[in-house]
Amino acid sequence: MAAGKEFDFHFDEALRKRGVTGAYSLLLGADQGRTPPEEISSFVDGVVAGVRQRAVRDLIASDPVYAGFRELHKTFEVPTRKLFSASETLIRYVEKRGDIPRIGPLVDVYNAVSLETKLSLGAHDLAAVAGGISVRLTTGAERYHPVGAAEPEPVRPGEYGYIDGDGTGSPEVICRLEVRQSEKTKVTPATRDVFLIVQGNAATSPADVQAGHDRLTGLLQRFFGGEVVSLHRP
């Protein structure tokens, strides 16, 4: 699709009452080759080093923000205890391996900000988005192909998700809960236009979520340039 300021975005306000809160925007015209890779790696290294001291299983389990995502999943009757938020998955990775996966410039930066803030962050390639994006409850009729998976997976009705649809076919989940995104919209080093997710829960104030969003967009512009278009504030 052609990214632009008239992008169709909808957040179902009923989700807010159940604990879903987020700040959402577009970054248009990013150049992931603008900053030398070693400068980005140095930034990410610094963040990882700063959070290693709290990457301890007992501290992770008791932290109110990570616990807030687990409670949020219970609210939607998510049936697995191992389906952690993206932010908890990251710090558990650090706890186990001492680092985060290094995937690409833009992804590495937003993962570092997720570590800093404990919020669940995501970015989706707008070139792969067929229509607008809605944050809403799933019906079970959507298609979902998790990133890295060989095949699509069934969609469980009654969860919240980030859903792409242009009215010409089955809507597609591009991120299940705030946990795992889709293969379709994954960011590559060639990606220039992205939809950005900064999501919290009932344990995070709107100010905290907005501050995390502003931290993310400020760093992305510093490293990659581009224009930020705000879509929704918490």
Tab-separated table of C-alpha atoms in Angstrom:
chain	number	residue	atom	x	y	z
A	1	MET	CA	0.000	0.000	0.000
A	2	ALA	CA	1.034	3.603	-0.340
A	3	ALA	CA	1.832	4.903	3.145
A	4	GLY	CA	0.436	8.302	3.934
A	5	LYS	CA	-1.085	10.599	6.475
A	6	GLU	CA	-4.626	9.345	5.774
A	7	PHE	CA	-3.806	5.850	6.985
A	8	ASP	CA	-6.910	4.096	8.348
A	9	PHE	CA	-6.356	3.128	11.998
A	10	HIS	CA	-8.951	2.111	14.567
A	11	PHE	CA	-8.561	1.295	18.267
A	12	ASP	CA	-11.569	-0.375	19.861
A	13	GLU	CA	-12.121	1.722	22.986
A	14	ALA	CA	-13.832	-1.211	24.708
A	15	LEU	CA	-10.389	-2.784	24.990
A	16	ARG	CA	-9.170	0.087	27.142
A	17	LYS	CA	-11.630	-0.861	29.872
A	18	ARG	CA	-10.107	-4.340	29.885
A	19	GLY	CA	-6.548	-3.084	30.282
A	20	VAL	CA	-5.211	-2.647	26.739
A	21	THR	CA	-3.477	0.690	26.301
A	22	GLY	CA	-1.178	1.857	23.551
A	23	ALA	CA	0.396	4.640	21.536
A	24	TYR	CA	0.546	4.113	17.783
A	25	SER	CA	2.166	5.971	14.910
A	26	LEU	CA	3.724	5.667	11.475
A	27	LEU	CA	7.364	6.263	10.625
A	28	LEU	CA	7.630	7.162	6.963
A	29	GLY	CA	10.778	7.308	4.863
A	30	ALA	CA	13.187	5.645	7.288
A	31	ASP	CA	16.662	4.834	5.938
A	32	GLN	CA	18.138	1.911	7.857
A	33	GLY	CA	21.523	2.452	6.205
A	34	ARG	CA	21.819	6.026	7.438
A	35	THR	CA	23.722	5.231	10.663
A	36	PRO	CA	26.822	2.997	10.767
A	37	PRO	CA	25.937	-0.463	12.141
A	38	GLU	CA	28.556	-0.212	14.872
A	39	GLU	CA	26.844	2.903	16.282
A	40	ILE	CA	23.519	1.087	16.535
A	41	SER	CA	25.206	-1.967	18.024
A	42	SER	CA	26.897	0.245	20.620
A	43	PHE	CA	23.549	1.718	21.635
A	44	VAL	CA	21.912	-1.705	21.934
A	45	ASP	CA	24.923	-3.103	23.826
A	46	GLY	CA	24.592	-0.304	26.358
A	47	VAL	CA	20.909	-0.966	26.938
A	48	VAL	CA	21.450	-4.709	27.320
A	49	ALA	CA	24.282	-4.142	29.790
A	50	GLY	CA	22.059	-1.827	31.803
A	51	VAL	CA	19.238	-4.362	32.197
A	52	ARG	CA	21.306	-7.500	32.851
A	53	GLN	CA	21.149	-6.813	36.587
A	54	ARG	CA	17.354	-7.144	36.572
A	55	ALA	CA	17.299	-10.068	34.124
A	56	VAL	CA	16.795	-12.475	37.019
A	57	ARG	CA	13.917	-14.960	36.954
A	58	ASP	CA	12.498	-13.997	40.375
A	59	LEU	CA	12.650	-10.271	39.580
A	60	ILE	CA	11.011	-10.824	36.204
A	61	ALA	CA	8.183	-12.836	37.758
A	62	SER	CA	7.439	-10.162	40.377
A	63	ASP	CA	7.798	-7.069	38.208
A	64	PRO	CA	4.421	-5.246	38.025
A	65	VAL	CA	4.647	-4.386	34.323
A	66	TYR	CA	5.457	-7.913	33.159
A	67	ALA	CA	2.852	-9.230	35.617
A	68	GLY	CA	0.395	-6.719	34.155
A	69	PHE	CA	0.694	-8.338	30.738
A	70	ARG	CA	0.158	-11.783	32.253
A	71	GLU	CA	-2.964	-10.494	34.024
A	72	LEU	CA	-4.117	-8.913	30.770
A	73	HIS	CA	-3.867	-12.284	29.049
A	74	LYS	CA	-5.952	-13.867	31.820
A	75	THR	CA	-8.626	-11.230	31.211
A	76	PHE	CA	-8.943	-12.544	27.660
A	77	GLU	CA	-8.708	-16.190	28.811
A	78	VAL	CA	-5.534	-16.856	26.855
A	79	PRO	CA	-5.085	-20.592	27.450
A	80	THR	CA	-1.307	-20.921	27.853
A	81	ARG	CA	1.005	-19.944	30.694
A	82	LYS	CA	3.966	-19.762	28.340
A	83	LEU	CA	2.588	-17.033	26.075
A	84	PHE	CA	4.579	-14.114	27.467
A	85	SER	CA	4.417	-10.530	26.277
A	86	ALA	CA	7.080	-9.502	23.777
A	87	SER	CA	8.828	-7.446	26.452
A	88	GLU	CA	8.968	-10.326	28.946
A	89	THR	CA	10.188	-12.692	26.246
A	90	LEU	CA	13.060	-10.297	25.546
A	91	ILE	CA	14.234	-9.996	29.128
A	92	ARG	CA	13.914	-13.759	29.635
A	93	TYR	CA	16.186	-14.124	26.597
A	94	VAL	CA	18.703	-11.791	28.241
A	95	GLU	CA	18.408	-13.754	31.490
A	96	LYS	CA	19.210	-16.972	29.643
A	97	ARG	CA	21.741	-15.804	27.041
A	98	GLY	CA	23.017	-12.413	28.177
A	99	ASP	CA	21.891	-10.591	25.032
A	100	ILE	CA	18.940	-10.113	22.681
A	101	PRO	CA	18.653	-11.545	19.153
A	102	ARG	CA	20.232	-9.164	16.662
A	103	ILE	CA	17.848	-9.067	13.707
A	104	GLY	CA	18.330	-5.774	11.877
A	105	PRO	CA	18.876	-2.076	12.590
A	106	LEU	CA	15.308	-0.927	13.206
A	107	VAL	CA	14.204	-4.097	14.997
A	108	ASP	CA	17.243	-4.017	17.270
A	109	VAL	CA	16.521	-0.433	18.300
A	110	TYR	CA	12.871	-1.045	19.169
A	111	ASN	CA	13.785	-4.206	21.068
A	112	ALA	CA	16.291	-2.176	23.080
A	113	VAL	CA	13.607	0.388	23.915
A	114	SER	CA	11.299	-2.444	24.962
A	115	LEU	CA	14.007	-3.630	27.361
A	116	GLU	CA	14.379	-0.106	28.758
A	117	THR	CA	10.679	0.571	29.231
A	118	LYS	CA	9.271	-2.967	29.778
A	119	LEU	CA	6.521	-2.019	27.286
A	120	SER	CA	5.740	-4.317	24.365
A	121	LEU	CA	6.864	-2.732	21.116
A	122	GLY	CA	6.469	-3.716	17.508
A	123	ALA	CA	6.983	-2.462	13.971
A	124	HIS	CA	5.248	-3.634	10.803
A	125	ASP	CA	6.236	-3.015	7.207
A	126	LEU	CA	3.541	-0.820	5.658
A	127	ALA	CA	4.404	-2.064	2.176
A	128	ALA	CA	2.851	-5.401	3.195
A	129	VAL	CA	-0.315	-3.945	4.769
A	130	ALA	CA	-3.336	-4.429	2.508
A	131	GLY	CA	-5.726	-1.977	4.173
A	132	GLY	CA	-6.044	-0.194	7.467
A	133	ILE	CA	-5.129	-1.636	10.864
A	134	SER	CA	-7.583	-2.226	13.687
A	135	VAL	CA	-6.889	-3.161	17.292
A	136	ARG	CA	-9.935	-5.255	18.168
A	137	LEU	CA	-11.238	-8.608	19.311
A	138	THR	CA	-10.665	-11.533	16.986
A	139	THR	CA	-13.607	-13.494	15.598
A	140	GLY	CA	-11.684	-16.625	14.606
A	141	ALA	CA	-12.278	-15.970	10.910
A	142	GLU	CA	-8.987	-14.093	10.496
A	143	ARG	CA	-5.827	-15.521	8.957
A	144	TYR	CA	-2.616	-15.609	11.005
A	145	HIS	CA	0.845	-16.732	9.891
A	146	PRO	CA	3.242	-16.163	12.807
A	147	VAL	CA	6.686	-14.814	11.979
A	148	GLY	CA	9.121	-17.670	11.493
A	149	ALA	CA	6.393	-20.331	11.309
A	150	ALA	CA	6.147	-22.705	8.364
A	151	GLU	CA	2.349	-22.537	8.157
A	152	PRO	CA	-0.534	-20.315	9.296
A	153	GLU	CA	-2.159	-21.061	12.648
A	154	PRO	CA	-5.845	-20.990	13.628
A	155	VAL	CA	-7.021	-17.775	15.242
A	156	ARG	CA	-8.664	-18.100	18.631
A	157	PRO	CA	-11.835	-15.949	18.880
A	158	GLY	CA	-12.138	-13.459	21.698
A	159	GLU	CA	-8.487	-12.405	21.926
A	160	TYR	CA	-7.354	-8.924	20.982
A	161	GLY	CA	-5.104	-8.497	17.995
A	162	TYR	CA	-3.730	-6.081	15.446
A	163	ILE	CA	-5.653	-6.810	12.287
A	164	ASP	CA	-5.100	-5.764	8.678
A	165	GLY	CA	-8.029	-5.835	6.299
A	166	ASP	CA	-9.042	-4.060	3.115
A	167	GLY	CA	-12.512	-5.558	2.720
A	168	THR	CA	-11.565	-7.750	-0.246
A	169	GLY	CA	-10.765	-10.955	1.627
A	170	SER	CA	-10.171	-12.485	5.033
A	171	PRO	CA	-8.703	-10.037	7.527
A	172	GLU	CA	-5.230	-10.951	8.705
A	173	VAL	CA	-3.784	-10.798	12.212
A	174	ILE	CA	-0.435	-9.017	11.959
A	175	CYS	CA	0.214	-9.313	15.702
A	176	ARG	CA	-1.422	-11.746	18.126
A	177	LEU	CA	-2.090	-9.890	21.383
A	178	GLU	CA	1.175	-7.984	21.946
A	179	VAL	CA	3.073	-11.261	21.749
A	180	ARG	CA	4.002	-12.337	18.228
A	181	GLN	CA	3.758	-10.642	14.866
A	182	SER	CA	3.112	-12.080	11.443
A	183	GLU	CA	5.461	-13.213	8.725
A	184	LYS	CA	3.609	-10.970	6.286
A	185	THR	CA	4.558	-7.629	7.854
A	186	LYS	CA	7.959	-8.385	9.392
A	187	VAL	CA	10.494	-5.590	9.083
A	188	THR	CA	13.569	-6.208	6.932
A	189	PRO	CA	16.640	-3.977	6.440
A	190	ALA	CA	14.968	-2.695	3.240
A	191	THR	CA	11.808	-1.511	5.045
A	192	ARG	CA	11.231	2.246	4.860
A	193	ASP	CA	7.671	2.823	6.123
A	194	VAL	CA	6.439	1.226	9.346
A	195	PHE	CA	3.454	1.033	11.659
A	196	LEU	CA	4.705	1.319	15.253
A	197	ILE	CA	3.147	-0.290	18.338
A	198	VAL	CA	3.930	0.778	21.906
A	199	GLN	CA	1.594	-1.171	24.188
A	200	GLY	CA	1.124	-1.249	27.936
A	201	ASN	CA	-1.422	-2.668	30.350
A	202	ALA	CA	-3.355	-1.733	33.490
A	203	ALA	CA	-0.077	-1.439	35.431
A	204	THR	CA	1.312	1.235	33.088
A	205	SER	CA	0.037	4.803	33.134
A	206	PRO	CA	-0.875	6.598	29.896
A	207	ALA	CA	2.048	8.925	30.585
A	208	ASP	CA	4.426	5.954	30.784
A	209	VAL	CA	3.148	4.555	27.490
A	210	GLN	CA	3.392	7.921	25.748
A	211	ALA	CA	6.903	8.450	27.132
A	212	GLY	CA	7.919	5.036	25.774
A	213	HIS	CA	6.468	5.967	22.391
A	214	ASP	CA	8.329	9.266	22.344
A	215	ARG	CA	11.568	7.559	23.357
A	216	LEU	CA	11.134	5.074	20.516
A	217	THR	CA	10.260	7.574	17.801
A	218	GLY	CA	13.029	9.939	18.892
A	219	LEU	CA	15.636	7.203	18.604
A	220	LEU	CA	14.282	5.905	15.301
A	221	GLN	CA	14.448	9.387	13.802
A	222	ARG	CA	17.936	9.915	15.230
A	223	PHE	CA	19.247	6.725	13.653
A	224	PHE	CA	17.103	6.424	10.517
A	225	GLY	CA	15.451	9.798	9.834
A	226	GLY	CA	11.907	9.809	8.474
A	227	GLU	CA	8.661	11.480	9.480
A	228	VAL	CA	6.508	10.434	12.437
A	229	VAL	CA	2.739	10.531	11.965
A	230	SER	CA	0.784	10.046	15.197
A	231	LEU	CA	-2.276	7.795	14.962
A	232	HIS	CA	-3.446	7.262	18.552
A	233	ARG	CA	-2.412	8.335	22.043
A	234	PRO	CA	-3.060	6.263	25.187
